[in-house]
Amino acid sequence: MRVVDGVAEIADVDSTVAVLGEVAEEYETTVQAVDARYVVDRAHLERAVELADRAISRGENVAHDRGVEVLLYAAGRRQIDQAFEMGLQEGRVPLVVLVDGGDESAAADAVVEELSLDDTPTLGEYNRARVFEFFEISERELAAMDGTLSDAVRERVALLDVEK
C-alpha cells in the first residue's frame, strides 16, 4: 500500500472521483481518497484495507467497489452515505490517498499530478475534535483505555465486523 498526502483544491467531487477511477483502472490498483482530518495514522488505513480485503474474500462486503469497501472500514460504518462524510469534499481540503495493488508507484505519481496535490504533510494531521465526534469516542473512554486515540479508532474500525 502506498499513501500520498497533501492539500488539493476539489472543484467537483464527482469529476474528481472519475479521475481517480481512471487512474485506478489504468494502473490496475485501488485508489481511495480520504479527508485527512479523519485519518489518525497510516495504521488506520492499513487496518481498513486488511479488513475490507477479508470481507471481500468471504463474500461479506457491502460495497461492490474495493475502494468504497476500504472507506467503509476506515470510517467504521456500514452505511455508504455515512462513510462518505470522510471522503472527498469540495474546496481546499487536506487529503490522504491510498493506492493499493497493481502499479502502486506509477498510480501514486498520477494521483499527485491529477489532483495537483501540494507537498503539505497531512497524514497524521487529523482534527482531534472531528475524530472524537465522528468515531463517537469520548475523553472519558480514552482516559479509561490503555492506549492512544489511534488505538481507539482502530478498535472502531475492527468493531465493524462485529456489528454486521
PDB file of C-alpha atoms in Angstrom:
ATOM      1  CA  MET A   1       0.000   0.000   0.000  1.00  0.00           C
ATOM      2  CA  ARG A   2       1.234   3.456  -0.930  1.00  0.00           C
ATOM      3  CA  VAL A   3      -0.094   6.614   0.650  1.00  0.00           C
ATOM      4  CA  VAL A   4       0.177  10.091  -0.832  1.00  0.00           C
ATOM      5  CA  ASP A   5      -0.925  13.151   1.023  1.00  0.00           C
ATOM      6  CA  GLY A   6      -1.236  16.869   0.583  1.00  0.00           C
ATOM      7  CA  VAL A   7      -3.756  19.617   0.106  1.00  0.00           C
ATOM      8  CA  ALA A   8      -5.851  19.805  -3.061  1.00  0.00           C
ATOM      9  CA  GLU A   9      -8.478  22.115  -4.477  1.00  0.00           C
ATOM     10  CA  ILE A  10     -11.522  19.958  -5.247  1.00  0.00           C
ATOM     11  CA  ALA A  11     -13.883  21.841  -7.562  1.00  0.00           C
ATOM     12  CA  ASP A  12     -16.269  18.944  -8.178  1.00  0.00           C
ATOM     13  CA  VAL A  13     -16.374  15.693  -6.201  1.00  0.00           C
ATOM     14  CA  ASP A  14     -17.917  13.583  -8.990  1.00  0.00           C
ATOM     15  CA  SER A  15     -15.339  14.584 -11.598  1.00  0.00           C
ATOM     16  CA  THR A  16     -12.512  14.039  -9.101  1.00  0.00           C
ATOM     17  CA  VAL A  17     -13.840  10.574  -8.272  1.00  0.00           C
ATOM     18  CA  ALA A  18     -13.997   9.840 -12.009  1.00  0.00           C
ATOM     19  CA  VAL A  19     -10.369  10.917 -12.472  1.00  0.00           C
ATOM     20  CA  LEU A  20      -9.252   8.730  -9.561  1.00  0.00           C
ATOM     21  CA  GLY A  21     -11.234   5.851 -11.073  1.00  0.00           C
ATOM     22  CA  GLU A  22      -9.380   6.304 -14.362  1.00  0.00           C
ATOM     23  CA  VAL A  23      -6.040   6.215 -12.529  1.00  0.00           C
ATOM     24  CA  ALA A  24      -7.108   3.057 -10.694  1.00  0.00           C
ATOM     25  CA  GLU A  25      -8.159   1.399 -13.938  1.00  0.00           C
ATOM     26  CA  GLU A  26      -5.031   2.421 -15.848  1.00  0.00           C
ATOM     27  CA  TYR A  27      -2.667   1.100 -13.171  1.00  0.00           C
ATOM     28  CA  GLU A  28      -4.859  -1.837 -12.066  1.00  0.00           C
ATOM     29  CA  THR A  29      -4.975  -0.631  -8.491  1.00  0.00           C
ATOM     30  CA  THR A  30      -7.379   0.633  -5.864  1.00  0.00           C
ATOM     31  CA  VAL A  31      -7.329   4.381  -5.271  1.00  0.00           C
ATOM     32  CA  GLN A  32      -9.292   5.854  -2.367  1.00  0.00           C
ATOM     33  CA  ALA A  33      -9.075   9.493  -1.293  1.00  0.00           C
ATOM     34  CA  VAL A  34      -9.950  10.378   2.283  1.00  0.00           C
ATOM     35  CA  ASP A  35     -10.253  13.669   4.133  1.00  0.00           C
ATOM     36  CA  ALA A  36      -7.032  13.712   6.181  1.00  0.00           C
ATOM     37  CA  ARG A  37      -8.779  15.340   9.124  1.00  0.00           C
ATOM     38  CA  TYR A  38     -10.338  11.934   9.903  1.00  0.00           C
ATOM     39  CA  VAL A  39      -7.258   9.713   9.443  1.00  0.00           C
ATOM     40  CA  VAL A  40      -5.253   9.279  12.633  1.00  0.00           C
ATOM     41  CA  ASP A  41      -2.289   7.476  11.074  1.00  0.00           C
ATOM     42  CA  ARG A  42      -1.138   5.053   8.404  1.00  0.00           C
ATOM     43  CA  ALA A  43      -2.076   2.065  10.579  1.00  0.00           C
ATOM     44  CA  HIS A  44      -5.700   3.282  10.481  1.00  0.00           C
ATOM     45  CA  LEU A  45      -5.736   2.857   6.688  1.00  0.00           C
ATOM     46  CA  GLU A  46      -3.713  -0.361   6.718  1.00  0.00           C
ATOM     47  CA  ARG A  47      -6.237  -1.945   9.081  1.00  0.00           C
ATOM     48  CA  ALA A  48      -9.126  -0.757   6.910  1.00  0.00           C
ATOM     49  CA  VAL A  49      -7.543  -2.335   3.808  1.00  0.00           C
ATOM     50  CA  GLU A  50      -6.880  -5.585   5.661  1.00  0.00           C
ATOM     51  CA  LEU A  51     -10.444  -5.873   6.942  1.00  0.00           C
ATOM     52  CA  ALA A  52     -12.007  -4.825   3.632  1.00  0.00           C
ATOM     53  CA  ASP A  53      -9.999  -7.475   1.803  1.00  0.00           C
ATOM     54  CA  ARG A  54     -11.060 -10.078   4.347  1.00  0.00           C
ATOM     55  CA  ALA A  55     -14.730  -9.129   3.917  1.00  0.00           C
ATOM     56  CA  ILE A  56     -14.394  -9.301   0.124  1.00  0.00           C
ATOM     57  CA  SER A  57     -12.688 -12.710   0.249  1.00  0.00           C
ATOM     58  CA  ARG A  58     -15.508 -14.033   2.451  1.00  0.00           C
ATOM     59  CA  GLY A  59     -18.220 -12.520   0.275  1.00  0.00           C
ATOM     60  CA  GLU A  60     -19.320 -10.301   3.173  1.00  0.00           C
ATOM     61  CA  ASN A  61     -18.570  -6.954   1.542  1.00  0.00           C
ATOM     62  CA  VAL A  62     -21.239  -4.263   1.447  1.00  0.00           C
ATOM     63  CA  ALA A  63     -19.813  -2.274  -1.475  1.00  0.00           C
ATOM     64  CA  HIS A  64     -19.179  -3.581  -4.978  1.00  0.00           C
ATOM     65  CA  ASP A  65     -16.082  -1.382  -5.281  1.00  0.00           C
ATOM     66  CA  ARG A  66     -12.989  -2.299  -3.233  1.00  0.00           C
ATOM     67  CA  GLY A  67     -12.138   1.370  -2.622  1.00  0.00           C
ATOM     68  CA  VAL A  68     -15.584   2.047  -1.188  1.00  0.00           C
ATOM     69  CA  GLU A  69     -15.313  -1.069   0.993  1.00  0.00           C
ATOM     70  CA  VAL A  70     -11.988   0.255   2.310  1.00  0.00           C
ATOM     71  CA  LEU A  71     -13.659   3.605   3.010  1.00  0.00           C
ATOM     72  CA  LEU A  72     -16.452   1.846   4.927  1.00  0.00           C
ATOM     73  CA  TYR A  73     -13.889   0.189   7.165  1.00  0.00           C
ATOM     74  CA  ALA A  74     -11.803   3.345   7.547  1.00  0.00           C
ATOM     75  CA  ALA A  75     -14.971   5.128   8.663  1.00  0.00           C
ATOM     76  CA  GLY A  76     -16.154   2.271  10.864  1.00  0.00           C
ATOM     77  CA  ARG A  77     -19.554   2.433   9.151  1.00  0.00           C
ATOM     78  CA  ARG A  78     -21.735   0.003   7.199  1.00  0.00           C
ATOM     79  CA  GLN A  79     -23.758   2.791   5.596  1.00  0.00           C
ATOM     80  CA  ILE A  80     -22.027   4.130   2.500  1.00  0.00           C
ATOM     81  CA  ASP A  81     -23.574   7.602   2.774  1.00  0.00           C
ATOM     82  CA  GLN A  82     -22.251   7.918   6.349  1.00  0.00           C
ATOM     83  CA  ALA A  83     -18.778   6.738   5.325  1.00  0.00           C
ATOM     84  CA  PHE A  84     -18.670   9.324   2.534  1.00  0.00           C
ATOM     85  CA  GLU A  85     -18.518  12.028   5.216  1.00  0.00           C
ATOM     86  CA  MET A  86     -14.806  11.249   5.489  1.00  0.00           C
ATOM     87  CA  GLY A  87     -14.379  11.031   1.723  1.00  0.00           C
ATOM     88  CA  LEU A  88     -13.806  13.834  -0.758  1.00  0.00           C
ATOM     89  CA  GLN A  89     -15.323  17.250  -0.128  1.00  0.00           C
ATOM     90  CA  GLU A  90     -15.370  20.309  -2.367  1.00  0.00           C
ATOM     91  CA  GLY A  91     -12.981  23.131  -1.614  1.00  0.00           C
ATOM     92  CA  ARG A  92      -9.380  23.260  -0.472  1.00  0.00           C
ATOM     93  CA  VAL A  93      -9.025  20.083   1.570  1.00  0.00           C
ATOM     94  CA  PRO A  94      -6.258  18.068   3.206  1.00  0.00           C
ATOM     95  CA  LEU A  95      -6.210  14.614   1.652  1.00  0.00           C
ATOM     96  CA  VAL A  96      -4.712  11.218   2.244  1.00  0.00           C
ATOM     97  CA  VAL A  97      -4.962   8.977  -0.814  1.00  0.00           C
ATOM     98  CA  LEU A  98      -4.260   5.276  -0.526  1.00  0.00           C
ATOM     99  CA  VAL A  99      -3.114   3.312  -3.536  1.00  0.00           C
ATOM    100  CA  ASP A 100      -3.109  -0.457  -3.162  1.00  0.00           C
ATOM    101  CA  GLY A 101      -2.308  -3.171  -5.691  1.00  0.00           C
ATOM    102  CA  GLY A 102      -1.106  -3.059  -9.276  1.00  0.00           C
ATOM    103  CA  ASP A 103       1.492  -0.446 -10.180  1.00  0.00           C
ATOM    104  CA  GLU A 104       1.285   1.499  -6.926  1.00  0.00           C
ATOM    105  CA  SER A 105       4.244   3.762  -7.612  1.00  0.00           C
ATOM    106  CA  ALA A 106       3.043   4.979 -11.008  1.00  0.00           C
ATOM    107  CA  ALA A 107      -0.536   5.290  -9.747  1.00  0.00           C
ATOM    108  CA  ALA A 108       0.605   7.327  -6.730  1.00  0.00           C
ATOM    109  CA  ASP A 109       2.537   9.671  -9.026  1.00  0.00           C
ATOM    110  CA  ALA A 110      -0.524  10.018 -11.269  1.00  0.00           C
ATOM    111  CA  VAL A 111      -2.728  10.837  -8.255  1.00  0.00           C
ATOM    112  CA  VAL A 112      -0.360  13.606  -7.155  1.00  0.00           C
ATOM    113  CA  GLU A 113      -0.351  15.032 -10.678  1.00  0.00           C
ATOM    114  CA  GLU A 114      -4.087  14.696 -11.374  1.00  0.00           C
ATOM    115  CA  LEU A 115      -5.120  16.217  -8.037  1.00  0.00           C
ATOM    116  CA  SER A 116      -2.331  18.811  -8.095  1.00  0.00           C
ATOM    117  CA  LEU A 117      -1.560  17.751  -4.531  1.00  0.00           C
ATOM    118  CA  ASP A 118       0.824  20.135  -2.856  1.00  0.00           C
ATOM    119  CA  ASP A 119       3.529  18.746  -0.594  1.00  0.00           C
ATOM    120  CA  THR A 120       1.904  19.733   2.701  1.00  0.00           C
ATOM    121  CA  PRO A 121       2.111  16.707   5.015  1.00  0.00           C
ATOM    122  CA  THR A 122      -1.441  15.762   6.014  1.00  0.00           C
ATOM    123  CA  LEU A 123      -1.189  12.135   7.165  1.00  0.00           C
ATOM    124  CA  GLY A 124      -1.435  12.181  10.941  1.00  0.00           C
ATOM    125  CA  GLU A 125      -2.515  15.834  10.977  1.00  0.00           C
ATOM    126  CA  TYR A 126      -6.068  14.915  11.946  1.00  0.00           C
ATOM    127  CA  ASN A 127      -8.624  17.136  13.628  1.00  0.00           C
ATOM    128  CA  ARG A 128      -8.928  15.737  17.154  1.00  0.00           C
ATOM    129  CA  ALA A 129     -12.444  17.083  17.804  1.00  0.00           C
ATOM    130  CA  ARG A 130     -13.662  15.828  14.421  1.00  0.00           C
ATOM    131  CA  VAL A 131     -12.204  12.362  15.065  1.00  0.00           C
ATOM    132  CA  PHE A 132     -13.761  12.186  18.537  1.00  0.00           C
ATOM    133  CA  GLU A 133     -17.171  13.150  17.160  1.00  0.00           C
ATOM    134  CA  PHE A 134     -17.089  11.037  14.000  1.00  0.00           C
ATOM    135  CA  PHE A 135     -15.903   7.856  15.728  1.00  0.00           C
ATOM    136  CA  GLU A 136     -18.003   8.563  18.838  1.00  0.00           C
ATOM    137  CA  ILE A 137     -15.045   8.442  21.213  1.00  0.00           C
ATOM    138  CA  SER A 138     -15.187  10.345  24.488  1.00  0.00           C
ATOM    139  CA  GLU A 139     -12.327  11.760  26.545  1.00  0.00           C
ATOM    140  CA  ARG A 140     -13.559   9.541  29.374  1.00  0.00           C
ATOM    141  CA  GLU A 141     -13.319   6.424  27.205  1.00  0.00           C
ATOM    142  CA  LEU A 142      -9.853   7.376  26.004  1.00  0.00           C
ATOM    143  CA  ALA A 143      -8.667   8.003  29.571  1.00  0.00           C
ATOM    144  CA  ALA A 144     -10.033   4.621  30.685  1.00  0.00           C
ATOM    145  CA  MET A 145      -8.390   2.595  27.956  1.00  0.00           C
ATOM    146  CA  ASP A 146      -4.753   1.637  27.918  1.00  0.00           C
ATOM    147  CA  GLY A 147      -3.940   3.202  24.572  1.00  0.00           C
ATOM    148  CA  THR A 148      -3.997   6.191  22.278  1.00  0.00           C
ATOM    149  CA  LEU A 149      -6.615   7.853  20.111  1.00  0.00           C
ATOM    150  CA  SER A 150      -5.163   5.886  17.212  1.00  0.00           C
ATOM    151  CA  ASP A 151      -5.796   2.660  19.132  1.00  0.00           C
ATOM    152  CA  ALA A 152      -9.392   3.711  19.826  1.00  0.00           C
ATOM    153  CA  VAL A 153     -10.024   4.493  16.145  1.00  0.00           C
ATOM    154  CA  ARG A 154      -8.538   1.182  15.005  1.00  0.00           C
ATOM    155  CA  GLU A 155     -10.791  -0.523  17.558  1.00  0.00           C
ATOM    156  CA  ARG A 156     -13.822   1.173  15.959  1.00  0.00           C
ATOM    157  CA  VAL A 157     -12.630   0.024  12.540  1.00  0.00           C
ATOM    158  CA  ALA A 158     -12.279  -3.567  13.783  1.00  0.00           C
ATOM    159  CA  LEU A 159     -15.658  -3.483  15.551  1.00  0.00           C
ATOM    160  CA  LEU A 160     -17.363  -3.016  12.203  1.00  0.00           C
ATOM    161  CA  ASP A 161     -17.111  -6.782  11.663  1.00  0.00           C
ATOM    162  CA  VAL A 162     -18.844  -7.422  14.987  1.00  0.00           C
ATOM    163  CA  GLU A 163     -21.676  -5.024  14.158  1.00  0.00           C
ATOM    164  CA  LYS A 164     -22.557  -6.717  10.846  1.00  0.00           C
TER     165      LYS A 164
END
